Amino acid sequence: MLVALVDANNFYVSCERVFRPDLERRPVIVLSNNDGCIISRSNEAKALGIGMAVPFFKVRDLVRQGKVTVFSSNYPLYGDMSRRMNETLMAFSPDIEPYSIDESFVGLTGVERAKLIDYGQDLRATMRRWTGLPVCVGIGPTKTLAKLANVCAKKMPEFAGVCDLSDAALRERAFRALPAREVWGIGHSAANTLTDLGIHTVADLCAMDAGTARRALSIVGSRLIWELRGEPCFTLETIPQPRKGVSVTRSFGNRITAFSAMSEAITTFATRAAEKLREDGMAASHITVFMRTTHHPKPADAFTGYANSRTVSFITPTCDTREMAQAALKAAEAIWKDGYRFAKAGVYLGDLMPFERVSSDLFNVNDREESKSLMKAIDGINNRHSRNGRDAIFLAASGIRQHWRHRSDQRSPGYTTSFTDLRRVRA
Ligand SMILES: [Mg+2]
């Protein structure tokens, strides 16, 4: 086995910069939902000492002084850039395993060992040309080594963005320079356990005996050691696993205290969940709605908030937005309680099956063919005309102003997903 891990540098910031080249080489940050804290930083922002996951208010002065450019997160943009990234990878290999929004494993079967670095550099250059994204490439005989090679490619300038750890001599040198916590799957607490055992570097970890490793890191952790030694334990999973369920949940930018707002939110979530189902050609057998207040347990008193959920089953599995929304509202009504400030709610669709396998039965009052063509028409219109994540056509029950939505004051336009937000160029 030979595998590469391709990982975008400062992904969210890089997505923003593709459409704002004036921000190259400048400090840029991207905020989490509700503009709460910092989730992506350009190297220049890191150099200013801005930490990861720092609350936004701590750097607000820097932003005001014009020293840092800030963006609210723009997930339609990032999701679409991620899709472009994987499409580009398909030009290099038929075996792609997307691992997270900004990184994928790429099977390298058939690539000559002597040409791996050239291959990696070609991939980087092509990715930059086709998508505008800067990436680093880590190569190795196991997934764990490819991950670690990517760390080297990112952190050690001498690799120029591509590192191949299939060479045992290079591996030995790198292992002595890397702390054990850089290994994929070694979390915070495992790293502490290792430190107590005197295991500091990847080289120490690699030299651990099997018994100690299993006691310290469990079976899964001990597999990492085999992987570090070049023995594959994890295979490339290129076939997308069928979804078991679809969930859409949100924390509210402003707490919800009125049922009218909650019903808008729940309708919106049910709409989005139904869209996801249709994208996959699936239908759901039931829908679960949940809502909860914040929990700030004070030392003396227990949880004084409220949390509840309710499931409604469909007589016939469906992916029709109207049926979803109707059922979701029924569930929401059943569990709503006045007097609470709700911080989070969501819907979950369970027991999925392919839509084409759903048989129309005696009790099915809805016309499936009519439903299918209506939903297809709505999806078509929304795909073409939605703007900044807002649909062109939606159920009125979703609400127009949606005060419960996230705060995202600094969100960039939907450059790649919305026709009205296309970048204008003059020649
Ligand atoms: Mg990344």
Short mmCIF file of C-alpha atoms and ligand atoms in Angstrom, two decimals:
data_model
loop_
_atom_site.label_atom_id
_atom_site.label_comp_id
_atom_site.label_asym_id
_atom_site.label_seq_id
_atom_site.Cartn_x
_atom_site.Cartn_y
_atom_site.Cartn_z
CA MET A 1 0.00 0.00 0.00
CA LEU A 2 1.11 3.53 -0.74
CA VAL A 3 -1.11 6.42 0.17
CA ALA A 4 -1.02 10.23 0.21
CA LEU A 5 -2.84 12.56 2.57
CA VAL A 6 -3.69 15.84 0.87
CA ASP A 7 -4.61 18.56 3.36
CA ALA A 8 -5.42 22.22 2.63
CA ASN A 9 -3.44 24.87 4.48
CA ASN A 10 -5.62 27.03 6.80
CA PHE A 11 -8.59 25.82 4.75
CA TYR A 12 -11.33 28.34 5.62
CA VAL A 13 -8.95 31.29 5.32
CA SER A 14 -7.62 29.90 2.03
CA CYS A 15 -11.19 29.56 0.65
CA GLU A 16 -11.82 33.23 1.45
CA ARG A 17 -8.53 34.27 -0.16
CA VAL A 18 -9.32 32.50 -3.43
CA PHE A 19 -11.88 35.25 -4.00
CA ARG A 20 -9.99 37.99 -2.20
CA PRO A 21 -6.45 37.77 -3.56
CA ASP A 22 -5.80 41.19 -1.99
CA LEU A 23 -5.67 39.31 1.34
CA GLU A 24 -2.67 37.14 0.39
CA ARG A 25 0.19 37.58 2.87
CA ARG A 26 -2.12 39.48 5.25
CA PRO A 27 -3.50 38.42 8.66
CA VAL A 28 -6.94 36.86 8.11
CA ILE A 29 -9.19 34.94 10.52
CA VAL A 30 -12.49 33.05 10.19
CA LEU A 31 -14.99 32.78 13.05
CA SER A 32 -17.18 29.88 14.21
CA ASN A 33 -20.98 29.89 14.06
CA ASN A 34 -22.43 32.94 15.79
CA ASP A 35 -19.06 34.67 15.31
CA GLY A 36 -18.04 33.16 18.66
CA CYS A 37 -14.40 32.19 18.36
CA ILE A 38 -11.58 31.87 15.87
CA ILE A 39 -11.48 28.60 13.91
CA SER A 40 -9.05 29.36 11.09
CA ARG A 41 -6.03 31.67 10.92
CA SER A 42 -3.65 32.66 8.17
CA ASN A 43 0.05 32.22 8.95
CA GLU A 44 0.29 36.01 9.29
CA ALA A 45 -2.49 35.95 11.92
CA LYS A 46 -0.67 33.16 13.76
CA ALA A 47 2.49 35.30 13.67
CA LEU A 48 0.56 38.09 15.44
CA GLY A 49 0.09 35.66 18.32
CA ILE A 50 -3.61 35.02 17.66
CA GLY A 51 -4.42 31.59 19.11
CA MET A 52 -6.77 28.88 17.86
CA ALA A 53 -10.29 28.84 19.38
CA VAL A 54 -9.72 32.23 21.01
CA PRO A 55 -12.99 34.19 21.55
CA PHE A 56 -13.46 36.85 18.89
CA PHE A 57 -13.80 39.74 21.36
CA LYS A 58 -10.16 39.26 22.37
CA VAL A 59 -8.96 40.35 18.94
CA ARG A 60 -11.68 42.88 18.16
CA ASP A 61 -9.24 45.76 18.75
CA LEU A 62 -6.81 44.39 16.16
CA VAL A 63 -9.69 44.16 13.69
CA ARG A 64 -10.79 47.71 14.46
CA GLN A 65 -7.26 48.98 13.87
CA GLY A 66 -7.35 47.30 10.45
CA LYS A 67 -4.55 44.87 11.37
CA VAL A 68 -6.63 41.71 10.85
CA THR A 69 -9.38 40.91 8.35
CA VAL A 70 -12.22 38.84 9.78
CA PHE A 71 -14.86 36.60 8.18
CA SER A 72 -17.91 34.84 9.60
CA SER A 73 -17.92 31.20 8.50
CA ASN A 74 -19.42 30.62 5.06
CA TYR A 75 -20.12 26.88 4.92
CA PRO A 76 -21.80 26.84 1.50
CA LEU A 77 -18.52 28.25 0.11
CA TYR A 78 -16.26 25.88 2.10
CA GLY A 79 -18.40 22.84 1.24
CA ASP A 80 -18.25 23.68 -2.44
CA MET A 81 -14.47 24.30 -2.36
CA SER A 82 -14.09 20.93 -0.63
CA ARG A 83 -16.03 19.27 -3.46
CA ARG A 84 -13.74 20.97 -6.02
CA MET A 85 -10.73 19.74 -4.09
CA ASN A 86 -11.90 16.12 -4.28
CA GLU A 87 -12.81 16.48 -7.95
CA THR A 88 -9.28 17.67 -8.65
CA LEU A 89 -7.88 14.68 -6.76
CA MET A 90 -9.86 12.36 -9.01
CA ALA A 91 -7.69 13.51 -11.90
CA PHE A 92 -4.77 11.95 -10.00
CA SER A 93 -6.21 8.71 -8.66
CA PRO A 94 -9.45 6.72 -8.79
CA ASP A 95 -9.06 5.92 -5.06
CA ILE A 96 -10.08 8.89 -2.93
CA GLU A 97 -11.20 8.73 0.69
CA PRO A 98 -12.46 12.13 1.86
CA TYR A 99 -11.47 12.28 5.52
CA SER A 100 -12.65 15.75 6.58
CA ILE A 101 -13.79 18.91 4.83
CA ASP A 102 -10.22 19.83 3.90
CA GLU A 103 -8.31 16.55 3.73
CA SER A 104 -8.51 13.35 1.73
CA PHE A 105 -6.49 10.16 1.42
CA VAL A 106 -5.41 9.32 -2.11
CA GLY A 107 -4.39 5.80 -3.17
CA LEU A 108 -1.08 5.84 -5.07
CA THR A 109 -1.17 2.37 -6.63
CA GLY A 110 0.86 2.41 -9.81
CA VAL A 111 2.94 5.51 -9.04
CA GLU A 112 6.67 4.82 -9.35
CA ARG A 113 8.45 5.15 -6.04
CA ALA A 114 11.19 7.37 -7.51
CA LYS A 115 8.58 9.79 -8.86
CA LEU A 116 6.55 10.28 -5.69
CA ILE A 117 7.88 13.75 -4.90
CA ASP A 118 7.28 14.93 -8.48
CA TYR A 119 3.78 13.48 -8.27
CA GLY A 120 3.14 15.36 -5.02
CA GLN A 121 4.47 18.63 -6.44
CA ASP A 122 2.39 18.21 -9.59
CA LEU A 123 -0.67 17.61 -7.41
CA ARG A 124 0.01 20.78 -5.40
CA ALA A 125 0.49 22.90 -8.49
CA THR A 126 -2.63 21.50 -10.19
CA MET A 127 -4.72 22.03 -7.06
CA ARG A 128 -3.55 25.62 -6.89
CA ARG A 129 -4.32 26.20 -10.57
CA TRP A 130 -7.73 24.49 -10.64
CA THR A 131 -9.14 25.48 -7.25
CA GLY A 132 -6.87 28.27 -5.98
CA LEU A 133 -6.23 26.29 -2.76
CA PRO A 134 -2.76 25.74 -1.26
CA VAL A 135 -2.32 22.14 -0.04
CA CYS A 136 0.41 19.99 1.46
CA VAL A 137 0.98 16.35 0.52
CA GLY A 138 2.16 13.63 2.91
CA ILE A 139 3.07 10.22 1.49
CA GLY A 140 3.64 6.90 3.24
CA PRO A 141 3.04 3.14 3.19
CA THR A 142 0.26 3.48 5.82
CA LYS A 143 -2.42 6.06 6.56
CA THR A 144 -0.78 6.97 9.87
CA LEU A 145 2.55 7.60 8.11
CA ALA A 146 0.86 9.65 5.37
CA LYS A 147 -0.78 11.77 8.08
CA LEU A 148 2.53 12.25 9.85
CA ALA A 149 4.29 13.02 6.55
CA ASN A 150 1.71 15.75 6.03
CA VAL A 151 2.64 17.27 9.39
CA CYS A 152 6.28 17.34 8.23
CA ALA A 153 5.30 18.84 4.86
CA LYS A 154 3.40 21.61 6.68
CA LYS A 155 5.86 22.40 9.44
CA MET A 156 9.27 21.83 7.92
CA PRO A 157 10.04 24.26 5.09
CA GLU A 158 12.79 22.05 3.64
CA PHE A 159 10.10 19.69 2.27
CA ALA A 160 8.48 22.46 0.18
CA GLY A 161 5.00 21.07 0.85
CA VAL A 162 5.59 17.42 -0.10
CA CYS A 163 7.03 14.82 2.28
CA ASP A 164 7.47 11.11 1.54
CA LEU A 165 7.97 8.92 4.61
CA SER A 166 8.13 5.65 2.69
CA ASP A 167 11.92 5.95 2.97
CA ALA A 168 12.94 4.26 6.24
CA ALA A 169 16.07 6.39 6.77
CA LEU A 170 14.15 9.64 6.42
CA ARG A 171 11.47 8.19 8.67
CA GLU A 172 13.99 7.55 11.43
CA ARG A 173 15.28 11.11 11.26
CA ALA A 174 11.80 12.65 11.25
CA PHE A 175 10.61 10.44 14.11
CA ARG A 176 13.31 11.77 16.43
CA ALA A 177 12.27 15.37 15.68
CA LEU A 178 8.51 14.91 16.10
CA PRO A 179 6.64 14.84 19.43
CA ALA A 180 4.44 11.74 19.94
CA ARG A 181 1.29 13.85 20.14
CA GLU A 182 1.64 14.67 16.42
CA VAL A 183 0.65 11.09 15.58
CA TRP A 184 -2.88 10.66 14.20
CA GLY A 185 -5.16 9.37 16.95
CA ILE A 186 -2.94 10.33 19.90
CA GLY A 187 -5.24 12.68 21.75
CA HIS A 188 -4.56 14.92 24.68
CA SER A 189 -5.01 12.29 27.39
CA ALA A 190 -3.08 9.59 25.52
CA ALA A 191 -0.24 12.09 25.08
CA ASN A 192 -0.19 12.69 28.84
CA THR A 193 -0.14 8.95 29.56
CA LEU A 194 2.79 8.57 27.16
CA THR A 195 4.70 11.44 28.76
CA ASP A 196 4.30 9.73 32.15
CA LEU A 197 5.85 6.61 30.61
CA GLY A 198 8.78 8.63 29.30
CA ILE A 199 7.58 8.46 25.69
CA HIS A 200 8.22 11.87 24.17
CA THR A 201 9.02 11.54 20.48
CA VAL A 202 7.51 9.49 17.68
CA ALA A 203 10.77 7.49 17.74
CA ASP A 204 10.07 6.57 21.42
CA LEU A 205 6.51 5.59 20.51
CA CYS A 206 7.67 3.46 17.59
CA ALA A 207 10.10 1.57 19.84
CA MET A 208 7.47 0.74 22.50
CA ASP A 209 6.85 -2.96 23.15
CA ALA A 210 3.44 -4.30 22.19
CA GLY A 211 2.25 -5.13 25.71
CA THR A 212 2.99 -1.70 27.19
CA ALA A 213 1.46 -0.05 24.15
CA ARG A 214 -1.77 -2.02 24.45
CA ARG A 215 -2.04 -1.17 28.16
CA ALA A 216 -1.33 2.52 27.60
CA LEU A 217 -3.23 3.11 24.37
CA SER A 218 -5.77 0.25 24.06
CA ILE A 219 -5.92 -2.00 21.00
CA VAL A 220 -6.69 0.83 18.60
CA GLY A 221 -3.75 2.84 19.89
CA SER A 222 -1.38 -0.10 19.63
CA ARG A 223 -2.30 -0.44 15.95
CA LEU A 224 -0.83 3.04 15.44
CA ILE A 225 2.56 1.64 16.34
CA TRP A 226 2.32 -1.05 13.65
CA GLU A 227 1.30 1.64 11.21
CA LEU A 228 4.27 3.80 12.20
CA ARG A 229 6.53 0.83 11.48
CA GLY A 230 5.05 0.64 7.99
CA GLU A 231 2.59 -2.24 8.57
CA PRO A 232 -0.86 -1.15 7.36
CA CYS A 233 -3.72 -1.75 9.83
CA PHE A 234 -6.17 0.75 8.34
CA THR A 235 -7.33 0.36 4.76
CA LEU A 236 -8.42 3.03 2.34
CA GLU A 237 -12.20 3.33 2.52
CA THR A 238 -13.08 4.73 -0.83
CA ILE A 239 -16.67 3.50 -1.05
CA PRO A 240 -18.94 6.02 0.63
CA GLN A 241 -20.84 4.34 3.46
CA PRO A 242 -24.61 4.68 3.06
CA ARG A 243 -26.05 7.15 5.54
CA LYS A 244 -27.90 5.70 8.51
CA GLY A 245 -29.65 8.92 9.34
CA VAL A 246 -29.71 12.60 8.52
CA SER A 247 -29.58 15.26 11.18
CA VAL A 248 -29.80 19.03 11.07
CA THR A 249 -29.25 20.80 14.38
CA ARG A 250 -28.30 24.36 15.30
CA SER A 251 -27.41 26.48 18.28
CA PHE A 252 -29.39 29.68 18.11
CA GLY A 253 -27.70 33.05 17.72
CA ASN A 254 -30.50 34.53 19.80
CA ARG A 255 -32.26 32.35 22.38
CA ILE A 256 -35.76 31.30 21.34
CA THR A 257 -38.57 32.15 23.75
CA ALA A 258 -41.63 32.09 21.47
CA PHE A 259 -43.15 29.07 19.75
CA SER A 260 -43.55 31.08 16.54
CA ALA A 261 -39.76 31.37 16.25
CA MET A 262 -39.24 27.73 17.22
CA SER A 263 -41.70 26.56 14.57
CA GLU A 264 -39.82 28.61 11.94
CA ALA A 265 -36.55 27.03 13.00
CA ILE A 266 -37.93 23.49 13.07
CA THR A 267 -39.56 23.95 9.64
CA THR A 268 -36.25 25.21 8.28
CA PHE A 269 -34.34 22.23 9.73
CA ALA A 270 -36.90 19.74 8.40
CA THR A 271 -36.62 21.40 4.97
CA ARG A 272 -32.84 21.10 4.94
CA ALA A 273 -32.95 17.51 6.17
CA ALA A 274 -35.44 16.58 3.43
CA GLU A 275 -33.14 18.18 0.85
CA LYS A 276 -30.19 16.12 2.11
CA LEU A 277 -32.32 12.98 1.82
CA ARG A 278 -33.27 13.80 -1.76
CA GLU A 279 -29.65 14.50 -2.68
CA ASP A 280 -28.95 10.89 -1.69
CA GLY A 281 -32.14 9.51 -3.23
CA MET A 282 -33.35 8.27 0.15
CA ALA A 283 -36.60 8.35 2.12
CA ALA A 284 -37.01 8.34 5.92
CA SER A 285 -39.39 6.31 8.08
CA HIS A 286 -39.53 8.70 10.99
CA ILE A 287 -38.51 12.14 12.16
CA THR A 288 -37.31 13.11 15.63
CA VAL A 289 -37.40 16.68 16.91
CA PHE A 290 -35.44 17.82 19.93
CA MET A 291 -34.99 21.13 21.72
CA ARG A 292 -33.11 22.19 24.81
CA THR A 293 -32.19 25.20 26.92
CA THR A 294 -28.59 25.97 27.85
CA HIS A 295 -27.25 24.14 30.82
CA HIS A 296 -25.17 26.24 33.14
CA PRO A 297 -25.36 24.07 36.22
CA LYS A 298 -24.53 26.19 39.24
CA PRO A 299 -22.67 24.28 41.94
CA ALA A 300 -25.57 24.20 44.38
CA ASP A 301 -28.52 23.42 42.14
CA ALA A 302 -29.05 20.76 39.53
CA PHE A 303 -29.94 21.30 35.87
CA THR A 304 -32.91 23.64 35.96
CA GLY A 305 -33.32 23.82 32.21
CA TYR A 306 -35.48 21.75 29.94
CA ALA A 307 -34.71 19.26 27.20
CA ASN A 308 -37.04 16.97 25.35
CA SER A 309 -37.51 15.10 22.09
CA ARG A 310 -40.36 13.47 20.20
CA THR A 311 -40.45 11.06 17.28
CA VAL A 312 -43.18 10.91 14.66
CA SER A 313 -43.36 8.00 12.20
CA PHE A 314 -44.47 8.23 8.60
CA ILE A 315 -46.99 5.71 7.34
CA THR A 316 -44.93 5.46 4.17
CA PRO A 317 -41.24 6.50 4.14
CA THR A 318 -40.94 9.91 2.54
CA CYS A 319 -38.57 12.67 1.45
CA ASP A 320 -41.27 15.27 0.82
CA THR A 321 -40.50 18.59 2.52
CA ARG A 322 -44.17 19.24 3.25
CA GLU A 323 -44.70 15.93 5.05
CA MET A 324 -41.44 16.35 6.96
CA ALA A 325 -42.32 19.86 8.09
CA GLN A 326 -45.84 18.87 9.11
CA ALA A 327 -44.63 15.95 11.20
CA ALA A 328 -41.80 18.02 12.70
CA LEU A 329 -44.21 20.76 13.78
CA LYS A 330 -46.50 18.21 15.38
CA ALA A 331 -43.55 16.87 17.38
CA ALA A 332 -42.34 20.37 18.25
CA GLU A 333 -45.78 21.39 19.53
CA ALA A 334 -45.90 18.31 21.72
CA ILE A 335 -42.66 19.09 23.54
CA TRP A 336 -42.72 22.93 23.55
CA LYS A 337 -42.88 24.59 26.97
CA ASP A 338 -43.47 28.29 27.54
CA GLY A 339 -41.16 30.23 29.82
CA TYR A 340 -37.86 28.69 28.74
CA ARG A 341 -35.06 30.21 26.69
CA PHE A 342 -34.14 27.59 24.08
CA ALA A 343 -30.52 27.47 22.96
CA LYS A 344 -30.51 24.54 20.58
CA ALA A 345 -32.89 22.43 18.53
CA GLY A 346 -32.77 20.02 15.66
CA VAL A 347 -34.36 17.26 13.65
CA TYR A 348 -33.14 13.73 12.94
CA LEU A 349 -34.42 11.48 10.17
CA GLY A 350 -34.02 7.79 10.82
CA ASP A 351 -34.50 4.37 9.20
CA LEU A 352 -33.56 5.46 5.72
CA MET A 353 -34.20 3.47 2.57
CA PRO A 354 -33.76 4.19 -1.13
CA PHE A 355 -36.72 6.23 -2.34
CA GLU A 356 -37.22 3.97 -5.35
CA ARG A 357 -37.75 0.98 -3.07
CA VAL A 358 -40.58 2.62 -1.13
CA SER A 359 -43.78 0.94 -2.21
CA SER A 360 -46.93 2.95 -2.35
CA ASP A 361 -49.46 1.39 -0.02
CA LEU A 362 -53.13 1.52 0.65
CA PHE A 363 -52.86 4.08 3.41
CA ASN A 364 -50.67 6.47 1.51
CA VAL A 365 -52.80 9.54 1.02
CA ASN A 366 -50.10 11.50 -0.77
CA ASP A 367 -49.56 11.17 -4.48
CA ARG A 368 -45.95 10.01 -4.81
CA GLU A 369 -45.50 10.99 -8.43
CA GLU A 370 -46.86 14.47 -7.79
CA SER A 371 -44.63 14.80 -4.72
CA LYS A 372 -41.57 13.62 -6.63
CA SER A 373 -41.97 16.11 -9.48
CA LEU A 374 -42.81 19.01 -7.16
CA MET A 375 -39.73 18.38 -5.00
CA LYS A 376 -37.58 18.02 -8.12
CA ALA A 377 -38.86 21.38 -9.39
CA ILE A 378 -38.21 23.10 -6.04
CA ASP A 379 -34.70 21.64 -5.73
CA GLY A 380 -33.97 22.72 -9.30
CA ILE A 381 -35.04 26.29 -8.67
CA ASN A 382 -33.20 26.50 -5.34
CA ASN A 383 -30.02 25.06 -6.83
CA ARG A 384 -30.06 27.75 -9.47
CA HIS A 385 -31.33 30.73 -7.53
CA SER A 386 -30.55 30.39 -3.84
CA ARG A 387 -28.54 33.23 -2.42
CA ASN A 388 -26.08 33.00 0.44
CA GLY A 389 -27.58 29.77 1.66
CA ARG A 390 -31.15 31.14 1.61
CA ASP A 391 -33.55 29.35 -0.67
CA ALA A 392 -35.50 31.02 -3.44
CA ILE A 393 -38.55 28.86 -2.70
CA PHE A 394 -39.37 27.70 0.82
CA LEU A 395 -42.33 26.92 3.04
CA ALA A 396 -43.80 30.13 4.44
CA ALA A 397 -43.72 28.45 7.85
CA SER A 398 -39.91 28.75 7.74
CA GLY A 399 -40.34 32.48 8.32
CA ILE A 400 -38.87 35.41 6.43
CA ARG A 401 -36.74 37.34 8.89
CA GLN A 402 -35.61 34.39 10.99
CA HIS A 403 -34.31 36.30 14.01
CA TRP A 404 -33.17 33.04 15.60
CA ARG A 405 -30.54 32.51 12.91
CA HIS A 406 -26.83 32.65 13.58
CA ARG A 407 -25.17 35.94 13.88
CA SER A 408 -22.78 36.09 10.96
CA ASP A 409 -22.15 39.74 10.34
CA GLN A 410 -18.96 39.33 8.34
CA ARG A 411 -19.92 36.52 6.00
CA SER A 412 -18.38 36.62 2.53
CA PRO A 413 -20.58 36.15 -0.58
CA GLY A 414 -21.49 32.67 -1.91
CA TYR A 415 -18.92 33.05 -4.69
CA THR A 416 -19.22 29.54 -6.05
CA THR A 417 -22.73 28.57 -5.02
CA SER A 418 -24.82 31.62 -5.83
CA PHE A 419 -25.19 33.19 -9.24
CA THR A 420 -25.86 36.67 -7.84
CA ASP A 421 -22.65 36.47 -5.78
CA LEU A 422 -20.34 35.66 -8.69
CA ARG A 423 -17.10 37.59 -8.59
CA ARG A 424 -17.08 40.48 -11.09
CA VAL A 425 -13.96 40.99 -13.13
CA ARG A 426 -13.09 43.78 -15.51
CA ALA A 427 -10.69 43.35 -18.38
MG MG B 1 -6.07 21.57 6.93
#
